[in-house]
Amino acid sequence: MIVTAGGVTLPALFQSHMVLQRGQDIPVWGWAGQGETVTVEFRGKKYSATADSNGRWQVMVPKQKAGGPYTMAINDKVLEDIMVGDVWLCSGQSNVDVNIERVYPQYTTEIDNYNNDKIRLFQVRTKASVTEDKSVKVNIAWKTPTKQNVWTFSALGYFLARKMYEETGVPQGIIQSSLGGSPIQAWLNIDSLKNTDYYSTFLLYTDSAYIADQTKANNRANDVWFNTMNITDPGISGKYAESSCSDESWNTYNQYDNWSWARHKGKPITGSIWLRQHVNIDKAHAGKSARLLLGTFHDMDYTYVNGKQVGVTYYQYPPRRYTIPAGLLHEGDNTIAVRIIVKSGMANFFKDKPHEIVFDGDKTTVPLSLEWKIKAGSLMPEGPLGGKINTNNQASVLYNGMIYPLAPYAIKGVVWYQGESNTGNPMEYGGMLTKLMGNWRSIFDNPTLQFNIVQLAGYMDYSEKPQDSTWSQLREQQRLSAKDDSYATITAAHDLGEASDIHPLRKREVAERCAMALYKGIQSPQPVRMEKRGDNMVVIMDQPLQDSEGTGDMEVFSNGNWQTVTGKAHGSEITINATGDKVRYAWKSNPINATLMGKNGLPVIPFEL
């Protein structure tokens, strides 16, 4: 999307209601006819530039103090309601994408009742590009944080703006530029990856004819796969979704026993699986509207109540929260049917999620059973057919399409929350994160640009034994990269995760920790060094800890093995009742017993020494 102003073209960031960064010279740029004079008027002063041979022009508005609203005139176009304050770029993968709609049940009252015209939000649409693109795609213009405006906006960015405004009292602007599932290399300048394996793959994606042909073939293969599944699914002709369907002969399984119901001849079922259960509704709630909560599961589903489709979700992560319209539920027996479709992997329900019907009026809940009548539908080969191609995940393409066109807009700092997609090769992550910070500081023309790195949250089942966790290795790469950078901070989030959900919902708490680091420099305690003292090892931390008679998930490497050890925390030291060559803390994918805390109320960060 490009916004035009008379004969002048502006980047999409320059719109009414925008936030400009205080305390920095502010670049204002765009395009016009070669040699055309462009005049920018702001707060009673005028700044002029002449478009160069490429039509690009730029003026620098001198540093401004926080305030507003102001107007900006660019030739004959007037941008209104402009604030001056702090601007933050929130980027990364799906834990930045997780929006207010997803976390709303966690924070219902405070979202419903919050509005602040000193906060403005801007969302960049997904755009992969093999060349550095100048235009910005947006889902929304700069908007204030009403419930309606923030429904699809990053929950992390929303809560960051609120906390930063609370701390500073100055206007806040949040730019969200993120994409679920994206690896870090997609956000890097290609020049910084020329000596890596990613570069040759990137070059393949520069052949637009090949990409177009392969994409068309893959789309067709996907259509053929789904059409074949629908034709061969007995649940379609047998009307398994209907209340009238008899399920007495179906086998009954607990939803978490997927090794029984989601397998056929010892292999995971790919194709469709039907699940049914019956729910009794009393007379007082018959005919009332409600919400059906089914948690989350792998992978896609079509869900029906009494034969009527109430919802569909196309991939595994979003919580199933479906509206049951008034008049659909009746007194007595009601049928819920779910058609799960799996293209790869094995169907499964994520644990610790709500499974219930919640009535809209009095909020009465009717719990669902964990027991379902289950029957296989269509048994398909793993699909869709065809080669795999993903234009969004290749090296540099998101840097080109979603970061480069934002620069050199003046910003205060970056919150980077990403890494899940790089846990397959965690040891290369630190070097790429360092390159990313350098790339972005260069294009934003700000060598001291702040970065706050959010560590990976806890995920997957807890391991009682020492664990060679790639998630822990990547967290350590994040920690060391931030530690070695004078303008970077780290935010620990291992204690805010969920074992069964890679997208934990406690985004307000993460955002508040980011704000503490960005505004006050307050971070989790980190190790400085390790000493041997007699029969003990002592880890000296960079700040005081809360006293503790235990050390939780602390391990020592001795005699060729990692061993869980005991100890205590006092002052700025952790004393371990063992000796060895190495020590590590919270070194698990989901370190739920890592309970050491700093005096500042933040958890001790996972580390290895």
Tab-separated table of C-alpha atoms in Angstrom, residues 89-416:
chain	number	residue	atom	x	y	z
A	89	LEU	CA	8.982	-2.162	16.328
A	90	CYS	CA	7.705	-5.600	17.399
A	91	SER	CA	8.943	-8.369	15.145
A	92	GLY	CA	9.530	-12.108	15.028
A	93	GLN	CA	7.257	-15.085	14.540
A	94	SER	CA	3.942	-16.376	15.852
A	95	ASN	CA	4.292	-15.310	19.478
A	96	VAL	CA	4.307	-11.749	18.182
A	97	ASP	CA	1.406	-12.598	15.858
A	98	VAL	CA	-0.728	-13.946	18.723
A	99	ASN	CA	-3.470	-11.334	18.785
A	100	ILE	CA	-5.885	-9.868	21.279
A	101	GLU	CA	-8.683	-12.164	20.115
A	102	ARG	CA	-6.549	-15.159	21.131
A	103	VAL	CA	-5.685	-13.914	24.634
A	104	TYR	CA	-8.949	-12.072	25.299
A	105	PRO	CA	-10.315	-14.586	27.869
A	106	GLN	CA	-7.188	-13.975	29.975
A	107	TYR	CA	-7.690	-10.204	30.159
A	108	THR	CA	-11.350	-9.602	29.359
A	109	THR	CA	-12.120	-6.719	31.701
A	110	GLU	CA	-8.999	-4.676	31.074
A	111	ILE	CA	-9.326	-4.986	27.280
A	112	ASP	CA	-13.037	-4.123	27.332
A	113	ASN	CA	-12.486	-1.009	29.408
A	114	TYR	CA	-9.280	0.397	27.922
A	115	ASN	CA	-8.951	3.250	25.454
A	116	ASN	CA	-6.106	5.723	25.128
A	117	ASP	CA	-5.741	8.158	22.238
A	118	LYS	CA	-2.055	8.632	23.125
A	119	ILE	CA	-1.345	5.086	21.861
A	120	ARG	CA	-1.276	4.289	18.137
A	121	LEU	CA	-0.853	0.886	16.491
A	122	PHE	CA	0.299	0.039	12.962
A	123	GLN	CA	0.243	-3.467	11.444
A	124	VAL	CA	2.369	-4.555	8.483
A	125	ARG	CA	0.911	-7.238	6.224
A	126	THR	CA	2.878	-10.296	5.181
A	127	LYS	CA	4.962	-9.616	2.100
A	128	ALA	CA	7.861	-11.818	1.009
A	129	SER	CA	10.216	-10.335	-1.555
A	130	VAL	CA	13.514	-11.453	-3.082
A	131	THR	CA	14.436	-7.811	-3.691
A	132	GLU	CA	14.507	-4.870	-1.298
A	133	ASP	CA	10.995	-3.460	-1.604
A	134	LYS	CA	10.156	0.189	-0.962
A	135	SER	CA	6.413	-0.167	-0.366
A	136	VAL	CA	4.689	-1.235	2.833
A	137	LYS	CA	1.614	-3.447	2.966
A	138	VAL	CA	-0.643	-2.679	5.923
A	139	ASN	CA	-3.713	-4.267	7.447
A	140	ILE	CA	-4.692	-1.120	9.275
A	141	ALA	CA	-3.688	2.508	9.385
A	142	TRP	CA	-2.451	4.000	12.646
A	143	LYS	CA	-5.250	3.187	15.106
A	144	THR	CA	-5.979	3.830	18.780
A	145	PRO	CA	-6.318	0.777	21.056
A	146	THR	CA	-10.074	0.313	21.241
A	147	LYS	CA	-11.244	-3.294	21.536
A	148	GLN	CA	-12.410	-3.293	17.925
A	149	ASN	CA	-9.145	-1.827	16.616
A	150	VAL	CA	-6.851	-4.226	18.504
A	151	TRP	CA	-8.779	-7.476	17.962
A	152	THR	CA	-6.312	-8.741	15.326
A	153	PHE	CA	-3.267	-6.820	16.602
A	154	SER	CA	-0.302	-8.323	18.425
A	155	ALA	CA	-1.132	-8.863	22.104
A	156	LEU	CA	2.553	-8.413	22.956
A	157	GLY	CA	2.661	-5.060	21.153
A	158	TYR	CA	-0.628	-3.903	22.658
A	159	PHE	CA	0.420	-4.598	26.235
A	160	LEU	CA	3.899	-3.160	25.619
A	161	ALA	CA	2.347	0.143	24.543
A	162	ARG	CA	0.116	0.228	27.606
A	163	LYS	CA	2.963	-0.460	30.010
A	164	MET	CA	5.337	2.009	28.359
A	165	TYR	CA	2.687	4.723	28.476
A	166	GLU	CA	2.085	3.942	32.143
A	167	GLU	CA	5.824	4.243	32.832
A	168	THR	CA	6.595	7.330	30.726
A	169	GLY	CA	3.351	9.236	30.248
A	170	VAL	CA	4.320	10.013	26.649
A	171	PRO	CA	2.562	8.858	23.451
A	172	GLN	CA	3.438	5.365	22.256
A	173	GLY	CA	3.523	3.958	18.728
A	174	ILE	CA	3.787	0.232	18.002
A	175	ILE	CA	4.674	-1.140	14.573
A	176	GLN	CA	3.948	-4.868	14.253
A	177	SER	CA	5.898	-6.616	11.501
A	178	SER	CA	5.923	-10.365	12.149
A	179	LEU	CA	5.032	-13.725	10.629
A	180	GLY	CA	4.219	-17.019	12.287
A	181	GLY	CA	6.615	-19.869	11.570
A	182	SER	CA	9.295	-17.614	10.118
A	183	PRO	CA	12.966	-18.442	10.785
A	184	ILE	CA	15.492	-15.774	11.684
A	185	GLN	CA	17.264	-16.022	8.317
A	186	ALA	CA	14.137	-14.698	6.592
A	187	TRP	CA	14.641	-11.411	8.476
A	188	LEU	CA	18.300	-10.913	7.517
A	189	ASN	CA	19.937	-8.955	4.706
A	190	ILE	CA	21.006	-11.489	2.062
A	191	ASP	CA	24.522	-10.027	1.908
A	192	SER	CA	25.124	-11.191	5.483
A	193	LEU	CA	24.206	-14.772	4.486
A	194	LYS	CA	26.332	-15.165	1.345
A	195	ASN	CA	28.699	-17.643	2.977
A	196	THR	CA	25.927	-19.868	4.307
A	197	ASP	CA	23.797	-22.704	2.935
A	198	TYR	CA	20.808	-20.352	2.876
A	199	TYR	CA	22.189	-18.289	0.027
A	200	SER	CA	21.862	-20.897	-2.747
A	201	THR	CA	18.268	-21.634	-1.726
A	202	PHE	CA	17.545	-17.926	-1.830
A	203	LEU	CA	18.843	-17.781	-5.403
A	204	LEU	CA	16.420	-20.542	-6.433
A	205	TYR	CA	13.564	-18.373	-5.196
A	206	THR	CA	14.653	-15.465	-7.392
A	207	ASP	CA	13.374	-17.404	-10.439
A	208	SER	CA	9.842	-16.022	-10.469
A	209	ALA	CA	8.685	-18.329	-13.293
A	210	TYR	CA	9.765	-21.410	-11.352
A	211	ILE	CA	8.086	-20.200	-8.169
A	212	ALA	CA	4.851	-19.399	-10.017
A	213	ASP	CA	4.743	-22.803	-11.743
A	214	GLN	CA	5.585	-24.718	-8.572
A	215	THR	CA	3.044	-22.781	-6.523
A	216	LYS	CA	0.337	-23.454	-9.099
A	217	ALA	CA	1.189	-27.176	-9.105
A	218	ASN	CA	1.162	-27.342	-5.317
A	219	ASN	CA	-2.186	-25.574	-5.096
A	220	ARG	CA	-3.619	-28.054	-7.584
A	221	ALA	CA	-2.136	-30.982	-5.650
A	222	ASN	CA	-3.729	-29.652	-2.474
A	223	ASP	CA	-7.130	-29.398	-4.188
A	224	VAL	CA	-6.849	-32.954	-5.552
A	225	TRP	CA	-5.915	-34.300	-2.112
A	226	PHE	CA	-8.894	-32.666	-0.402
A	227	ASN	CA	-11.315	-33.621	-3.168
A	228	THR	CA	-10.210	-37.243	-2.969
A	229	MET	CA	-10.534	-37.256	0.808
A	230	ASN	CA	-14.071	-35.853	0.629
A	231	ILE	CA	-15.136	-38.393	-2.004
A	232	THR	CA	-13.805	-41.334	0.009
A	233	ASP	CA	-14.929	-40.171	3.473
A	234	PRO	CA	-17.861	-42.378	4.629
A	235	GLY	CA	-18.790	-39.684	7.099
A	236	ILE	CA	-20.007	-37.464	4.272
A	237	SER	CA	-22.458	-39.960	2.804
A	238	GLY	CA	-23.178	-41.411	6.251
A	239	LYS	CA	-23.958	-37.967	7.624
A	240	TYR	CA	-21.794	-38.394	10.722
A	241	ALA	CA	-22.339	-34.737	11.623
A	242	GLU	CA	-26.124	-35.156	11.955
A	243	SER	CA	-27.905	-35.738	15.251
A	244	SER	CA	-29.803	-38.603	13.618
A	245	CYS	CA	-26.606	-40.549	12.931
A	246	SER	CA	-26.311	-43.637	15.131
A	247	ASP	CA	-22.947	-43.850	16.885
A	248	GLU	CA	-23.753	-46.768	19.201
A	249	SER	CA	-21.352	-49.073	17.357
A	250	TRP	CA	-18.498	-46.547	17.402
A	251	ASN	CA	-15.622	-47.168	19.786
A	252	THR	CA	-15.250	-44.869	22.803
A	253	TYR	CA	-11.868	-43.325	23.580
A	254	ASN	CA	-10.424	-40.712	25.899
A	255	GLN	CA	-9.423	-37.753	23.733
A	256	TYR	CA	-5.868	-37.842	25.089
A	257	ASP	CA	-5.405	-41.504	24.126
A	258	ASN	CA	-4.540	-40.630	20.553
A	259	TRP	CA	-2.170	-43.590	20.242
A	260	SER	CA	-5.357	-45.672	20.139
A	261	TRP	CA	-7.879	-43.598	18.186
A	262	ALA	CA	-5.599	-41.637	15.832
A	263	ARG	CA	-3.769	-44.623	14.385
A	264	HIS	CA	-4.543	-47.258	11.759
A	265	LYS	CA	-2.465	-50.432	11.370
A	266	GLY	CA	0.162	-48.961	13.671
A	267	LYS	CA	0.586	-45.706	11.742
A	268	PRO	CA	-0.884	-42.243	12.317
A	269	ILE	CA	-4.039	-41.624	10.339
A	270	THR	CA	-3.753	-39.039	7.614
A	271	GLY	CA	-7.077	-37.998	6.202
A	272	SER	CA	-10.200	-37.530	8.309
A	273	ILE	CA	-11.372	-38.752	11.724
A	274	TRP	CA	-14.853	-38.234	13.158
A	275	LEU	CA	-15.571	-37.599	16.844
A	276	ARG	CA	-19.005	-37.382	18.445
A	277	GLN	CA	-20.376	-36.859	21.920
A	278	HIS	CA	-23.752	-36.095	23.474
A	279	VAL	CA	-24.439	-33.200	25.849
A	280	ASN	CA	-27.549	-32.735	27.962
A	281	ILE	CA	-28.965	-29.189	28.114
A	282	ASP	CA	-31.538	-28.244	30.738
A	283	LYS	CA	-34.785	-26.420	30.028
A	284	ALA	CA	-33.512	-23.101	31.422
A	285	HIS	CA	-30.724	-22.903	28.802
A	286	ALA	CA	-32.407	-24.527	25.826
A	287	GLY	CA	-32.392	-22.174	22.836
A	288	LYS	CA	-29.863	-19.790	24.390
A	289	SER	CA	-26.748	-18.664	22.540
A	290	ALA	CA	-23.429	-19.976	23.830
A	291	ARG	CA	-19.759	-20.502	23.107
A	292	LEU	CA	-18.325	-23.951	22.419
A	293	LEU	CA	-14.766	-24.294	23.740
A	294	LEU	CA	-12.833	-27.284	22.404
A	295	GLY	CA	-9.283	-26.320	23.333
A	296	THR	CA	-6.721	-26.836	20.588
A	297	PHE	CA	-5.778	-29.912	18.622
A	298	HIS	CA	-3.874	-31.131	15.590
A	299	ASP	CA	-4.718	-30.286	12.889
A	300	MET	CA	-7.748	-28.899	11.001
A	301	ASP	CA	-11.385	-29.267	12.031
A	302	TYR	CA	-14.971	-28.769	10.984
A	303	THR	CA	-17.225	-28.689	14.049
A	304	TYR	CA	-20.995	-29.220	14.175
A	305	VAL	CA	-23.706	-28.860	16.810
A	306	ASN	CA	-26.897	-30.786	16.108
A	307	GLY	CA	-25.880	-31.124	12.468
A	308	LYS	CA	-25.170	-27.426	11.883
A	309	GLN	CA	-21.585	-26.301	11.265
A	310	VAL	CA	-20.548	-23.798	13.948
A	311	GLY	CA	-16.880	-23.439	13.157
A	312	VAL	CA	-13.847	-24.349	11.107
A	313	THR	CA	-10.142	-23.865	11.865
A	314	TYR	CA	-7.470	-24.591	9.284
A	315	TYR	CA	-4.449	-25.360	11.457
A	316	GLN	CA	-3.611	-26.609	14.911
A	317	TYR	CA	-2.728	-23.618	17.061
A	318	PRO	CA	-5.810	-21.376	17.394
A	319	PRO	CA	-8.091	-22.247	20.318
A	320	ARG	CA	-11.441	-23.498	19.120
A	321	ARG	CA	-13.949	-20.974	20.448
A	322	TYR	CA	-17.065	-21.346	18.327
A	323	THR	CA	-20.363	-19.467	18.570
A	324	ILE	CA	-23.495	-21.568	19.030
A	325	PRO	CA	-26.345	-19.369	17.765
A	326	ALA	CA	-29.603	-18.959	19.656
A	327	GLY	CA	-32.144	-21.648	18.862
A	328	LEU	CA	-29.666	-24.406	17.996
A	329	LEU	CA	-29.396	-26.099	21.394
A	330	HIS	CA	-32.546	-27.802	22.641
A	331	GLU	CA	-33.623	-29.332	25.910
A	332	GLY	CA	-32.257	-32.820	26.486
A	333	ASP	CA	-29.760	-34.617	24.256
A	334	ASN	CA	-27.585	-32.556	21.871
A	335	THR	CA	-24.852	-33.797	19.557
A	336	ILE	CA	-21.399	-32.341	19.033
A	337	ALA	CA	-19.517	-33.719	16.038
A	338	VAL	CA	-15.948	-32.855	15.051
A	339	ARG	CA	-14.324	-33.824	11.783
A	340	ILE	CA	-10.562	-33.642	12.296
A	341	ILE	CA	-8.420	-33.522	9.155
A	342	VAL	CA	-4.745	-34.428	9.340
A	343	LYS	CA	-2.362	-33.873	6.439
A	344	SER	CA	0.763	-35.011	8.289
A	345	GLY	CA	1.695	-36.094	11.803
A	346	MET	CA	-0.836	-37.560	14.218
A	347	ALA	CA	-4.103	-36.098	15.492
A	348	ASN	CA	-4.014	-35.091	19.126
A	349	PHE	CA	-5.682	-32.824	21.680
A	350	PHE	CA	-3.465	-30.381	23.572
A	351	LYS	CA	-3.824	-30.793	27.302
A	352	ASP	CA	-4.889	-28.275	29.943
A	353	LYS	CA	-7.340	-26.420	27.704
A	354	PRO	CA	-11.021	-25.695	28.448
A	355	HIS	CA	-13.595	-28.097	26.993
A	356	GLU	CA	-17.058	-26.779	27.734
A	357	ILE	CA	-20.148	-24.913	26.595
A	358	VAL	CA	-20.451	-21.423	28.100
A	359	PHE	CA	-23.820	-19.690	27.852
A	360	ASP	CA	-23.658	-16.010	26.935
A	361	GLY	CA	-26.218	-14.718	29.408
A	362	ASP	CA	-25.466	-16.093	32.870
A	363	LYS	CA	-22.093	-17.631	31.955
A	364	THR	CA	-23.287	-21.056	33.079
A	365	THR	CA	-20.843	-23.734	31.920
A	366	VAL	CA	-21.610	-27.250	30.807
A	367	PRO	CA	-18.424	-29.336	30.838
A	368	LEU	CA	-17.738	-31.640	27.933
A	369	SER	CA	-16.665	-35.222	28.437
A	370	LEU	CA	-13.115	-36.264	27.613
A	371	GLU	CA	-14.674	-39.434	26.206
A	372	TRP	CA	-15.717	-39.398	22.550
A	373	LYS	CA	-17.262	-41.831	20.123
A	374	ILE	CA	-14.599	-41.981	17.407
A	375	LYS	CA	-14.497	-43.458	13.924
A	376	ALA	CA	-11.952	-43.147	11.118
A	377	GLY	CA	-13.143	-41.388	7.994
A	378	SER	CA	-11.008	-41.286	4.870
A	379	LEU	CA	-7.582	-42.939	5.031
A	380	MET	CA	-5.296	-40.900	2.804
A	381	PRO	CA	-1.580	-40.865	1.939
A	382	GLU	CA	0.343	-38.101	3.636
A	383	GLY	CA	-0.434	-34.974	1.712
A	384	PRO	CA	-0.942	-32.782	-0.052
A	385	LEU	CA	0.994	-34.217	-2.971
A	386	GLY	CA	3.683	-32.251	-4.737
A	387	GLY	CA	6.917	-30.575	-3.736
A	388	LYS	CA	7.149	-28.314	-0.736
A	389	ILE	CA	7.639	-24.628	-1.394
A	390	ASN	CA	7.391	-21.794	1.070
A	391	THR	CA	8.165	-18.347	-0.237
A	392	ASN	CA	7.735	-16.778	3.216
A	393	ASN	CA	10.485	-18.725	4.979
A	394	GLN	CA	13.475	-18.262	2.709
A	395	ALA	CA	16.523	-16.222	3.583
A	396	SER	CA	16.076	-12.446	3.421
A	397	VAL	CA	12.557	-12.376	1.952
A	398	LEU	CA	10.879	-10.891	5.036
A	399	TYR	CA	13.717	-8.464	5.617
A	400	ASN	CA	13.199	-7.266	2.029
A	401	GLY	CA	9.409	-7.083	2.191
A	402	MET	CA	8.587	-6.240	5.810
A	403	ILE	CA	11.592	-4.462	7.402
A	404	TYR	CA	13.494	-2.667	4.642
A	405	PRO	CA	10.469	-0.606	3.518
A	406	LEU	CA	9.974	0.681	7.082
A	407	ALA	CA	13.433	2.248	7.251
A	408	PRO	CA	14.644	4.808	8.040
A	409	TYR	CA	11.500	5.664	10.055
A	410	ALA	CA	12.717	6.942	13.429
A	411	ILE	CA	12.110	4.359	16.163
A	412	LYS	CA	13.197	4.004	19.774
A	413	GLY	CA	13.810	0.267	19.743
A	414	VAL	CA	12.888	-3.267	18.706
A	415	VAL	CA	11.286	-6.146	20.567
A	416	TRP	CA	12.399	-9.380	18.893
